[in-house]
Amino acid sequence: MTVVTRFAPSPTGELHLGHAYSARNAWQRAREAGGRFLLRIEDIDIRRSRREFETAILDDLRWLGLDWDGDVRRQSEHFADYGRALDRLDARDLIYPCFCTRADIAAATDAPHGPDGPLYPGTCRHLPRDERRARLAAGEEHCLRLDAARAAVEAGPYAFTDETHGRIEGEPLLFGDVVLARKDTPTSYHLSVTVDDHLQGVTLVTRGEDLLPSTHVHVLLQRLLGYETPAYAHHRLLTDPTGRRFAKRDRSLTLRSLRESGKTPEEIFELIDRLPPPSSGEVAG
């Protein structure tokens, strides 16, 4: 089987050293196996995404010598793909409209917590169909949520394998009734990344350990949509010498600023290889 990896940054800022590490990791895995390395731009956040950041991403990757195969896939150009996946889930009564505001959810102080904070308490899950239709017809603001309990029953028990952590039993309720789409953004990270990996034929997902919990949702969606589950390799997160994770706001450590200071691609990779791994408890959560 051909190994297909991908690097999927969001164009909401410039790439930093952590991005360079992640991109090189995916690129090396594909090239060493004689496979394909894909570039995807995750720009579903229309308000924060900027074309100038996308241009900078492509320039930085070319400067690093990390070439990609085929055309760049921009998520904002494929909302129809995500819509078709939502339609399939809706036809099986696996999603529902939620009219709660963020303030409504925050007020539910007794809600259990998940990796991203308080889980949605399910207020709109059991609204009568007539009420749902009336509120939708009135144009009331809403999002679409996955009915995680119903999805868990349909999907059945599942597991996935990570190169570092081995076999992991799936926890379909880990994130609760996750949002799969909003009125202003007709998809979500969880839905779009699952659909994209399937449509692009990705066989090996390499990404940071902070996204390991999300894999429980992605494999659940794969089972519901009839997709193959790829292999996973969640790598360590880079930190600076003080132990702080890199972020786009760290202007001095962006690839562009390092390049402008005279650094070469070889020096960038040497710097990355010398950086310490995160301290215990900093990853995967």
PDB file of C-alpha atoms in Angstrom:
ATOM      1  CA  MET A   1       0.000   0.000   0.000  1.00  0.00           C
ATOM      2  CA  THR A   2       1.292   3.434  -0.932  1.00  0.00           C
ATOM      3  CA  VAL A   3       2.049   5.638   2.057  1.00  0.00           C
ATOM      4  CA  VAL A   4       0.214   8.960   1.814  1.00  0.00           C
ATOM      5  CA  THR A   5       0.847  11.631   4.455  1.00  0.00           C
ATOM      6  CA  ARG A   6      -0.235  15.248   4.714  1.00  0.00           C
ATOM      7  CA  PHE A   7       0.630  18.555   6.343  1.00  0.00           C
ATOM      8  CA  ALA A   8      -2.441  20.670   7.067  1.00  0.00           C
ATOM      9  CA  PRO A   9      -1.740  24.128   8.522  1.00  0.00           C
ATOM     10  CA  SER A  10      -4.297  26.878   9.064  1.00  0.00           C
ATOM     11  CA  PRO A  11      -3.537  30.210   7.347  1.00  0.00           C
ATOM     12  CA  THR A  12      -4.147  32.278  10.472  1.00  0.00           C
ATOM     13  CA  GLY A  13      -0.519  33.192  11.081  1.00  0.00           C
ATOM     14  CA  GLU A  14       3.028  32.409  10.028  1.00  0.00           C
ATOM     15  CA  LEU A  15       4.676  29.023  10.436  1.00  0.00           C
ATOM     16  CA  HIS A  16       7.012  28.525  13.405  1.00  0.00           C
ATOM     17  CA  LEU A  17       9.567  25.915  14.408  1.00  0.00           C
ATOM     18  CA  GLY A  18       6.896  23.490  15.586  1.00  0.00           C
ATOM     19  CA  HIS A  19       5.274  23.590  12.152  1.00  0.00           C
ATOM     20  CA  ALA A  20       8.627  22.937  10.493  1.00  0.00           C
ATOM     21  CA  TYR A  21       9.119  19.878  12.697  1.00  0.00           C
ATOM     22  CA  SER A  22       5.653  18.527  11.909  1.00  0.00           C
ATOM     23  CA  ALA A  23       5.933  19.191   8.169  1.00  0.00           C
ATOM     24  CA  ARG A  24       9.346  17.572   7.916  1.00  0.00           C
ATOM     25  CA  ASN A  25       8.109  14.548   9.840  1.00  0.00           C
ATOM     26  CA  ALA A  26       5.204  13.952   7.438  1.00  0.00           C
ATOM     27  CA  TRP A  27       7.409  14.687   4.394  1.00  0.00           C
ATOM     28  CA  GLN A  28      10.125  12.257   5.515  1.00  0.00           C
ATOM     29  CA  ARG A  29       7.665   9.457   6.227  1.00  0.00           C
ATOM     30  CA  ALA A  30       6.266   9.736   2.721  1.00  0.00           C
ATOM     31  CA  ARG A  31       9.569  10.168   0.900  1.00  0.00           C
ATOM     32  CA  GLU A  32      11.333   7.330   2.751  1.00  0.00           C
ATOM     33  CA  ALA A  33       8.490   4.982   1.781  1.00  0.00           C
ATOM     34  CA  GLY A  34       8.336   6.175  -1.819  1.00  0.00           C
ATOM     35  CA  GLY A  35       4.868   7.545  -1.127  1.00  0.00           C
ATOM     36  CA  ARG A  36       3.074  10.852  -1.466  1.00  0.00           C
ATOM     37  CA  PHE A  37       3.167  13.977   0.700  1.00  0.00           C
ATOM     38  CA  LEU A  38       0.104  16.222   0.419  1.00  0.00           C
ATOM     39  CA  LEU A  39      -0.429  19.833   1.422  1.00  0.00           C
ATOM     40  CA  ARG A  40      -3.838  20.907   2.711  1.00  0.00           C
ATOM     41  CA  ILE A  41      -4.809  24.412   3.800  1.00  0.00           C
ATOM     42  CA  GLU A  42      -7.357  24.259   6.625  1.00  0.00           C
ATOM     43  CA  ASP A  43      -9.069  27.591   6.051  1.00  0.00           C
ATOM     44  CA  ILE A  44     -12.624  26.916   7.184  1.00  0.00           C
ATOM     45  CA  ASP A  45     -12.318  29.824   9.638  1.00  0.00           C
ATOM     46  CA  ILE A  46     -13.107  32.439   7.001  1.00  0.00           C
ATOM     47  CA  ARG A  47     -12.837  35.366   9.405  1.00  0.00           C
ATOM     48  CA  ARG A  48      -9.308  34.578  10.593  1.00  0.00           C
ATOM     49  CA  SER A  49      -7.805  32.966   7.492  1.00  0.00           C
ATOM     50  CA  ARG A  50      -5.728  35.223   5.260  1.00  0.00           C
ATOM     51  CA  ARG A  51      -4.446  34.558   1.762  1.00  0.00           C
ATOM     52  CA  GLU A  52      -1.169  36.295   2.622  1.00  0.00           C
ATOM     53  CA  PHE A  53      -0.585  33.710   5.358  1.00  0.00           C
ATOM     54  CA  GLU A  54      -1.262  30.917   2.877  1.00  0.00           C
ATOM     55  CA  THR A  55       1.283  32.426   0.499  1.00  0.00           C
ATOM     56  CA  ALA A  56       3.786  32.616   3.356  1.00  0.00           C
ATOM     57  CA  ILE A  57       3.157  28.953   4.222  1.00  0.00           C
ATOM     58  CA  LEU A  58       3.922  27.844   0.669  1.00  0.00           C
ATOM     59  CA  ASP A  59       7.015  30.063   0.538  1.00  0.00           C
ATOM     60  CA  ASP A  60       8.315  28.686   3.854  1.00  0.00           C
ATOM     61  CA  LEU A  61       7.839  25.060   2.789  1.00  0.00           C
ATOM     62  CA  ARG A  62       9.599  25.659  -0.522  1.00  0.00           C
ATOM     63  CA  TRP A  63      12.461  27.379   1.291  1.00  0.00           C
ATOM     64  CA  LEU A  64      12.797  24.392   3.628  1.00  0.00           C
ATOM     65  CA  GLY A  65      12.946  22.079   0.607  1.00  0.00           C
ATOM     66  CA  LEU A  66       9.712  20.271   1.501  1.00  0.00           C
ATOM     67  CA  ASP A  67       7.966  19.636  -1.813  1.00  0.00           C
ATOM     68  CA  TRP A  68       4.424  18.265  -2.017  1.00  0.00           C
ATOM     69  CA  ASP A  69       2.560  16.112  -4.509  1.00  0.00           C
ATOM     70  CA  GLY A  70      -0.446  17.273  -6.508  1.00  0.00           C
ATOM     71  CA  ASP A  71      -2.527  20.375  -5.988  1.00  0.00           C
ATOM     72  CA  VAL A  72      -2.993  22.117  -2.672  1.00  0.00           C
ATOM     73  CA  ARG A  73      -6.427  21.329  -1.204  1.00  0.00           C
ATOM     74  CA  ARG A  74      -8.135  24.339   0.345  1.00  0.00           C
ATOM     75  CA  GLN A  75     -10.978  23.383   2.635  1.00  0.00           C
ATOM     76  CA  SER A  76     -12.915  26.568   1.868  1.00  0.00           C
ATOM     77  CA  GLU A  77     -13.305  25.297  -1.708  1.00  0.00           C
ATOM     78  CA  HIS A  78     -14.891  22.011  -0.626  1.00  0.00           C
ATOM     79  CA  PHE A  79     -17.800  22.899   1.637  1.00  0.00           C
ATOM     80  CA  ALA A  80     -20.031  20.773  -0.631  1.00  0.00           C
ATOM     81  CA  ASP A  81     -18.043  17.662   0.331  1.00  0.00           C
ATOM     82  CA  TYR A  82     -18.661  18.302   4.009  1.00  0.00           C
ATOM     83  CA  GLY A  83     -22.313  19.065   3.313  1.00  0.00           C
ATOM     84  CA  ARG A  84     -22.776  15.665   1.692  1.00  0.00           C
ATOM     85  CA  ALA A  85     -21.274  13.973   4.745  1.00  0.00           C
ATOM     86  CA  LEU A  86     -23.649  15.933   6.993  1.00  0.00           C
ATOM     87  CA  ASP A  87     -26.594  14.877   4.831  1.00  0.00           C
ATOM     88  CA  ARG A  88     -25.632  11.223   5.264  1.00  0.00           C
ATOM     89  CA  LEU A  89     -25.469  11.606   9.028  1.00  0.00           C
ATOM     90  CA  ASP A  90     -28.733  13.559   9.099  1.00  0.00           C
ATOM     91  CA  ALA A  91     -30.509  10.849   7.099  1.00  0.00           C
ATOM     92  CA  ARG A  92     -29.708   8.436   9.930  1.00  0.00           C
ATOM     93  CA  ASP A  93     -30.830  10.898  12.632  1.00  0.00           C
ATOM     94  CA  LEU A  94     -27.285  11.220  13.981  1.00  0.00           C
ATOM     95  CA  ILE A  95     -27.126  15.014  14.103  1.00  0.00           C
ATOM     96  CA  TYR A  96     -29.450  17.644  15.514  1.00  0.00           C
ATOM     97  CA  PRO A  97     -29.723  21.456  15.519  1.00  0.00           C
ATOM     98  CA  CYS A  98     -28.590  23.156  18.710  1.00  0.00           C
ATOM     99  CA  PHE A  99     -29.887  26.640  19.488  1.00  0.00           C
ATOM    100  CA  CYS A 100     -27.940  27.183  22.707  1.00  0.00           C
ATOM    101  CA  THR A 101     -25.577  30.134  22.954  1.00  0.00           C
ATOM    102  CA  ARG A 102     -22.120  29.904  24.464  1.00  0.00           C
ATOM    103  CA  ALA A 103     -23.511  31.691  27.513  1.00  0.00           C
ATOM    104  CA  ASP A 104     -26.237  29.038  27.853  1.00  0.00           C
ATOM    105  CA  ILE A 105     -23.628  26.282  27.799  1.00  0.00           C
ATOM    106  CA  ALA A 106     -21.317  28.092  30.231  1.00  0.00           C
ATOM    107  CA  ALA A 107     -24.230  28.448  32.664  1.00  0.00           C
ATOM    108  CA  ALA A 108     -24.574  24.667  32.857  1.00  0.00           C
ATOM    109  CA  THR A 109     -21.967  24.398  35.591  1.00  0.00           C
ATOM    110  CA  ASP A 110     -22.772  20.769  36.401  1.00  0.00           C
ATOM    111  CA  ALA A 111     -21.789  19.562  32.915  1.00  0.00           C
ATOM    112  CA  PRO A 112     -18.970  16.982  32.849  1.00  0.00           C
ATOM    113  CA  HIS A 113     -15.656  18.002  31.306  1.00  0.00           C
ATOM    114  CA  GLY A 114     -13.875  16.680  28.248  1.00  0.00           C
ATOM    115  CA  PRO A 115     -10.538  17.485  26.575  1.00  0.00           C
ATOM    116  CA  ASP A 116     -11.812  20.898  25.417  1.00  0.00           C
ATOM    117  CA  GLY A 117     -13.634  21.865  28.604  1.00  0.00           C
ATOM    118  CA  PRO A 118     -17.276  21.423  29.706  1.00  0.00           C
ATOM    119  CA  LEU A 119     -19.235  18.988  27.548  1.00  0.00           C
ATOM    120  CA  TYR A 120     -22.481  20.126  25.990  1.00  0.00           C
ATOM    121  CA  PRO A 121     -25.287  19.151  28.410  1.00  0.00           C
ATOM    122  CA  GLY A 122     -27.621  18.025  25.613  1.00  0.00           C
ATOM    123  CA  THR A 123     -30.273  20.705  26.118  1.00  0.00           C
ATOM    124  CA  CYS A 124     -31.478  20.624  22.482  1.00  0.00           C
ATOM    125  CA  ARG A 125     -30.979  16.908  21.881  1.00  0.00           C
ATOM    126  CA  HIS A 126     -34.552  15.966  22.729  1.00  0.00           C
ATOM    127  CA  LEU A 127     -36.432  18.971  21.376  1.00  0.00           C
ATOM    128  CA  PRO A 128     -39.670  17.936  19.639  1.00  0.00           C
ATOM    129  CA  ARG A 129     -39.333  17.785  15.854  1.00  0.00           C
ATOM    130  CA  ASP A 130     -42.059  20.386  15.372  1.00  0.00           C
ATOM    131  CA  GLU A 131     -40.205  22.847  17.592  1.00  0.00           C
ATOM    132  CA  ARG A 132     -36.961  22.204  15.717  1.00  0.00           C
ATOM    133  CA  ARG A 133     -38.645  22.835  12.361  1.00  0.00           C
ATOM    134  CA  ALA A 134     -40.303  26.029  13.568  1.00  0.00           C
ATOM    135  CA  ARG A 135     -37.089  27.470  14.981  1.00  0.00           C
ATOM    136  CA  LEU A 136     -35.126  26.558  11.870  1.00  0.00           C
ATOM    137  CA  ALA A 137     -37.834  28.078   9.649  1.00  0.00           C
ATOM    138  CA  ALA A 138     -37.635  31.270  11.708  1.00  0.00           C
ATOM    139  CA  GLY A 139     -33.926  31.496  10.920  1.00  0.00           C
ATOM    140  CA  GLU A 140     -32.843  31.087  14.515  1.00  0.00           C
ATOM    141  CA  GLU A 141     -29.071  30.899  14.971  1.00  0.00           C
ATOM    142  CA  HIS A 142     -27.921  27.340  15.491  1.00  0.00           C
ATOM    143  CA  CYS A 143     -25.182  24.780  14.993  1.00  0.00           C
ATOM    144  CA  LEU A 144     -25.357  21.077  14.139  1.00  0.00           C
ATOM    145  CA  ARG A 145     -24.181  18.600  16.760  1.00  0.00           C
ATOM    146  CA  LEU A 146     -23.448  14.902  16.614  1.00  0.00           C
ATOM    147  CA  ASP A 147     -25.684  12.804  18.852  1.00  0.00           C
ATOM    148  CA  ALA A 148     -22.707  11.007  20.363  1.00  0.00           C
ATOM    149  CA  ALA A 149     -24.688   8.415  22.310  1.00  0.00           C
ATOM    150  CA  ARG A 150     -26.705   7.390  19.267  1.00  0.00           C
ATOM    151  CA  ALA A 151     -23.546   7.447  17.130  1.00  0.00           C
ATOM    152  CA  ALA A 152     -21.765   5.192  19.621  1.00  0.00           C
ATOM    153  CA  VAL A 153     -24.532   2.612  19.327  1.00  0.00           C
ATOM    154  CA  GLU A 154     -24.436   2.676  15.519  1.00  0.00           C
ATOM    155  CA  ALA A 155     -20.652   2.558  15.327  1.00  0.00           C
ATOM    156  CA  GLY A 156     -20.212  -0.159  17.917  1.00  0.00           C
ATOM    157  CA  PRO A 157     -16.947  -0.719  19.809  1.00  0.00           C
ATOM    158  CA  TYR A 158     -13.871   0.506  17.959  1.00  0.00           C
ATOM    159  CA  ALA A 159     -10.162   1.042  18.408  1.00  0.00           C
ATOM    160  CA  PHE A 160      -7.278   2.649  16.552  1.00  0.00           C
ATOM    161  CA  THR A 161      -3.517   2.216  16.602  1.00  0.00           C
ATOM    162  CA  ASP A 162      -0.956   4.905  17.289  1.00  0.00           C
ATOM    163  CA  GLU A 163       2.738   4.255  16.688  1.00  0.00           C
ATOM    164  CA  THR A 164       3.729   5.632  20.098  1.00  0.00           C
ATOM    165  CA  HIS A 165       0.805   4.586  22.264  1.00  0.00           C
ATOM    166  CA  GLY A 166      -0.189   1.313  20.597  1.00  0.00           C
ATOM    167  CA  ARG A 167      -3.772   0.108  20.456  1.00  0.00           C
ATOM    168  CA  ILE A 168      -6.245   2.611  21.916  1.00  0.00           C
ATOM    169  CA  GLU A 169      -9.861   1.727  22.638  1.00  0.00           C
ATOM    170  CA  GLY A 170     -12.219   4.300  21.178  1.00  0.00           C
ATOM    171  CA  GLU A 171     -14.154   6.564  23.516  1.00  0.00           C
ATOM    172  CA  PRO A 172     -17.065   7.885  21.432  1.00  0.00           C
ATOM    173  CA  LEU A 173     -18.389  10.053  24.267  1.00  0.00           C
ATOM    174  CA  LEU A 174     -15.045  11.696  25.068  1.00  0.00           C
ATOM    175  CA  PHE A 175     -16.020  15.044  23.485  1.00  0.00           C
ATOM    176  CA  GLY A 176     -19.759  14.627  23.987  1.00  0.00           C
ATOM    177  CA  ASP A 177     -22.083  15.974  21.294  1.00  0.00           C
ATOM    178  CA  VAL A 178     -19.423  17.753  19.251  1.00  0.00           C
ATOM    179  CA  VAL A 179     -20.289  20.558  16.837  1.00  0.00           C
ATOM    180  CA  LEU A 180     -20.029  19.414  13.206  1.00  0.00           C
ATOM    181  CA  ALA A 181     -21.176  22.628  11.514  1.00  0.00           C
ATOM    182  CA  ARG A 182     -22.240  26.205  12.194  1.00  0.00           C
ATOM    183  CA  LYS A 183     -24.309  28.676  10.218  1.00  0.00           C
ATOM    184  CA  ASP A 184     -21.281  30.854   9.425  1.00  0.00           C
ATOM    185  CA  THR A 185     -18.926  27.885   8.962  1.00  0.00           C
ATOM    186  CA  PRO A 186     -20.751  24.915   7.384  1.00  0.00           C
ATOM    187  CA  THR A 187     -18.293  22.368   8.759  1.00  0.00           C
ATOM    188  CA  SER A 188     -15.933  21.852  11.698  1.00  0.00           C
ATOM    189  CA  TYR A 189     -12.375  20.723  12.211  1.00  0.00           C
ATOM    190  CA  HIS A 190     -13.513  17.234  13.225  1.00  0.00           C
ATOM    191  CA  LEU A 191     -15.764  16.753  10.203  1.00  0.00           C
ATOM    192  CA  SER A 192     -13.596  18.362   7.540  1.00  0.00           C
ATOM    193  CA  VAL A 193     -10.369  16.608   8.542  1.00  0.00           C
ATOM    194  CA  THR A 194     -12.161  13.249   8.523  1.00  0.00           C
ATOM    195  CA  VAL A 195     -13.697  13.826   5.097  1.00  0.00           C
ATOM    196  CA  ASP A 196     -10.479  15.249   3.641  1.00  0.00           C
ATOM    197  CA  ASP A 197      -8.287  12.387   4.820  1.00  0.00           C
ATOM    198  CA  HIS A 198     -10.728   9.961   3.194  1.00  0.00           C
ATOM    199  CA  LEU A 199     -11.092  11.820  -0.100  1.00  0.00           C
ATOM    200  CA  GLN A 200      -7.337  12.395  -0.381  1.00  0.00           C
ATOM    201  CA  GLY A 201      -6.498   8.789   0.384  1.00  0.00           C
ATOM    202  CA  VAL A 202      -4.341   9.581   3.411  1.00  0.00           C
ATOM    203  CA  THR A 203      -2.978   6.335   4.878  1.00  0.00           C
ATOM    204  CA  LEU A 204      -0.782   7.755   7.661  1.00  0.00           C
ATOM    205  CA  VAL A 205      -1.805  10.733   9.790  1.00  0.00           C
ATOM    206  CA  THR A 206       1.201  12.341  11.470  1.00  0.00           C
ATOM    207  CA  ARG A 207       0.437  15.190  13.870  1.00  0.00           C
ATOM    208  CA  GLY A 208       1.176  16.502  17.344  1.00  0.00           C
ATOM    209  CA  GLU A 209       0.237  14.624  20.492  1.00  0.00           C
ATOM    210  CA  ASP A 210      -2.110  17.439  21.496  1.00  0.00           C
ATOM    211  CA  LEU A 211      -4.501  16.106  18.818  1.00  0.00           C
ATOM    212  CA  LEU A 212      -4.476  12.513  20.043  1.00  0.00           C
ATOM    213  CA  PRO A 213      -7.793  12.923  21.937  1.00  0.00           C
ATOM    214  CA  SER A 214      -9.458  14.204  18.744  1.00  0.00           C
ATOM    215  CA  THR A 215      -8.708  10.902  17.055  1.00  0.00           C
ATOM    216  CA  HIS A 216     -11.491   9.303  19.101  1.00  0.00           C
ATOM    217  CA  VAL A 217     -13.977  11.558  17.283  1.00  0.00           C
ATOM    218  CA  HIS A 218     -12.365  11.119  13.874  1.00  0.00           C
ATOM    219  CA  VAL A 219     -12.396   7.326  14.000  1.00  0.00           C
ATOM    220  CA  LEU A 220     -16.013   7.426  15.200  1.00  0.00           C
ATOM    221  CA  LEU A 221     -16.948   9.556  12.176  1.00  0.00           C
ATOM    222  CA  GLN A 222     -14.970   7.240   9.889  1.00  0.00           C
ATOM    223  CA  ARG A 223     -17.031   4.292  11.080  1.00  0.00           C
ATOM    224  CA  LEU A 224     -20.309   6.164  10.684  1.00  0.00           C
ATOM    225  CA  LEU A 225     -19.410   7.292   7.152  1.00  0.00           C
ATOM    226  CA  GLY A 226     -17.928   3.992   6.021  1.00  0.00           C
ATOM    227  CA  TYR A 227     -14.360   5.284   5.660  1.00  0.00           C
ATOM    228  CA  GLU A 228     -11.162   3.335   6.161  1.00  0.00           C
ATOM    229  CA  THR A 229      -9.198   4.230   9.293  1.00  0.00           C
ATOM    230  CA  PRO A 230      -5.617   5.312   8.537  1.00  0.00           C
ATOM    231  CA  ALA A 231      -2.587   4.610  10.683  1.00  0.00           C
ATOM    232  CA  TYR A 232      -1.710   7.304  13.231  1.00  0.00           C
ATOM    233  CA  ALA A 233       1.610   8.650  14.476  1.00  0.00           C
ATOM    234  CA  HIS A 234       1.192  11.416  17.048  1.00  0.00           C
ATOM    235  CA  HIS A 235       4.598  12.973  17.561  1.00  0.00           C
ATOM    236  CA  ARG A 236       6.025  14.963  20.448  1.00  0.00           C
ATOM    237  CA  LEU A 237       5.409  18.691  20.663  1.00  0.00           C
ATOM    238  CA  LEU A 238       8.361  21.033  20.457  1.00  0.00           C
ATOM    239  CA  THR A 239       9.034  23.495  23.233  1.00  0.00           C
ATOM    240  CA  ASP A 240      11.490  26.324  23.655  1.00  0.00           C
ATOM    241  CA  PRO A 241      14.361  25.981  26.174  1.00  0.00           C
ATOM    242  CA  THR A 242      12.033  27.172  28.956  1.00  0.00           C
ATOM    243  CA  GLY A 243       9.537  24.390  28.220  1.00  0.00           C
ATOM    244  CA  ARG A 244       6.926  26.629  26.588  1.00  0.00           C
ATOM    245  CA  ARG A 245       5.181  25.355  23.476  1.00  0.00           C
ATOM    246  CA  PHE A 246       5.634  27.357  20.294  1.00  0.00           C
ATOM    247  CA  ALA A 247       2.744  29.530  19.110  1.00  0.00           C
ATOM    248  CA  LYS A 248       2.025  31.747  16.115  1.00  0.00           C
ATOM    249  CA  ARG A 249       2.200  34.795  18.334  1.00  0.00           C
ATOM    250  CA  ASP A 250       5.939  34.160  18.916  1.00  0.00           C
ATOM    251  CA  ARG A 251       7.078  36.413  16.089  1.00  0.00           C
ATOM    252  CA  SER A 252      10.801  35.931  16.784  1.00  0.00           C
ATOM    253  CA  LEU A 253      10.530  32.181  16.170  1.00  0.00           C
ATOM    254  CA  THR A 254       8.557  32.208  12.923  1.00  0.00           C
ATOM    255  CA  LEU A 255      10.307  30.693   9.945  1.00  0.00           C
ATOM    256  CA  ARG A 256      10.092  33.991   8.098  1.00  0.00           C
ATOM    257  CA  SER A 257      11.847  35.934  10.861  1.00  0.00           C
ATOM    258  CA  LEU A 258      14.515  33.252  11.244  1.00  0.00           C
ATOM    259  CA  ARG A 259      15.112  33.262   7.507  1.00  0.00           C
ATOM    260  CA  GLU A 260      15.360  37.054   7.479  1.00  0.00           C
ATOM    261  CA  SER A 261      17.906  36.851  10.298  1.00  0.00           C
ATOM    262  CA  GLY A 262      20.165  34.778   8.047  1.00  0.00           C
ATOM    263  CA  LYS A 263      19.325  31.246   9.132  1.00  0.00           C
ATOM    264  CA  THR A 264      19.544  28.510   6.489  1.00  0.00           C
ATOM    265  CA  PRO A 265      17.140  25.547   6.202  1.00  0.00           C
ATOM    266  CA  GLU A 266      19.916  23.282   7.467  1.00  0.00           C
ATOM    267  CA  GLU A 267      20.339  25.460  10.547  1.00  0.00           C
ATOM    268  CA  ILE A 268      16.578  25.425  11.137  1.00  0.00           C
ATOM    269  CA  PHE A 269      16.490  21.631  11.201  1.00  0.00           C
ATOM    270  CA  GLU A 270      19.601  21.478  13.392  1.00  0.00           C
ATOM    271  CA  LEU A 271      17.905  23.882  15.816  1.00  0.00           C
ATOM    272  CA  ILE A 272      14.756  21.753  15.838  1.00  0.00           C
ATOM    273  CA  ASP A 273      16.717  18.600  16.559  1.00  0.00           C
ATOM    274  CA  ARG A 274      18.404  20.251  19.544  1.00  0.00           C
ATOM    275  CA  LEU A 275      15.175  21.459  21.159  1.00  0.00           C
ATOM    276  CA  PRO A 276      13.996  19.569  24.242  1.00  0.00           C
ATOM    277  CA  PRO A 277      10.855  17.416  24.248  1.00  0.00           C
ATOM    278  CA  PRO A 278       7.934  18.661  26.376  1.00  0.00           C
ATOM    279  CA  SER A 279       7.909  17.917  30.046  1.00  0.00           C
ATOM    280  CA  SER A 280       5.767  15.082  31.363  1.00  0.00           C
ATOM    281  CA  GLY A 281       2.045  15.889  31.344  1.00  0.00           C
ATOM    282  CA  GLU A 282       2.289  18.654  28.730  1.00  0.00           C
ATOM    283  CA  VAL A 283       1.123  16.590  25.776  1.00  0.00           C
ATOM    284  CA  ALA A 284      -2.055  14.885  24.728  1.00  0.00           C
ATOM    285  CA  GLY A 285      -4.592  17.010  26.419  1.00  0.00           C
TER     286      GLY A 285
END
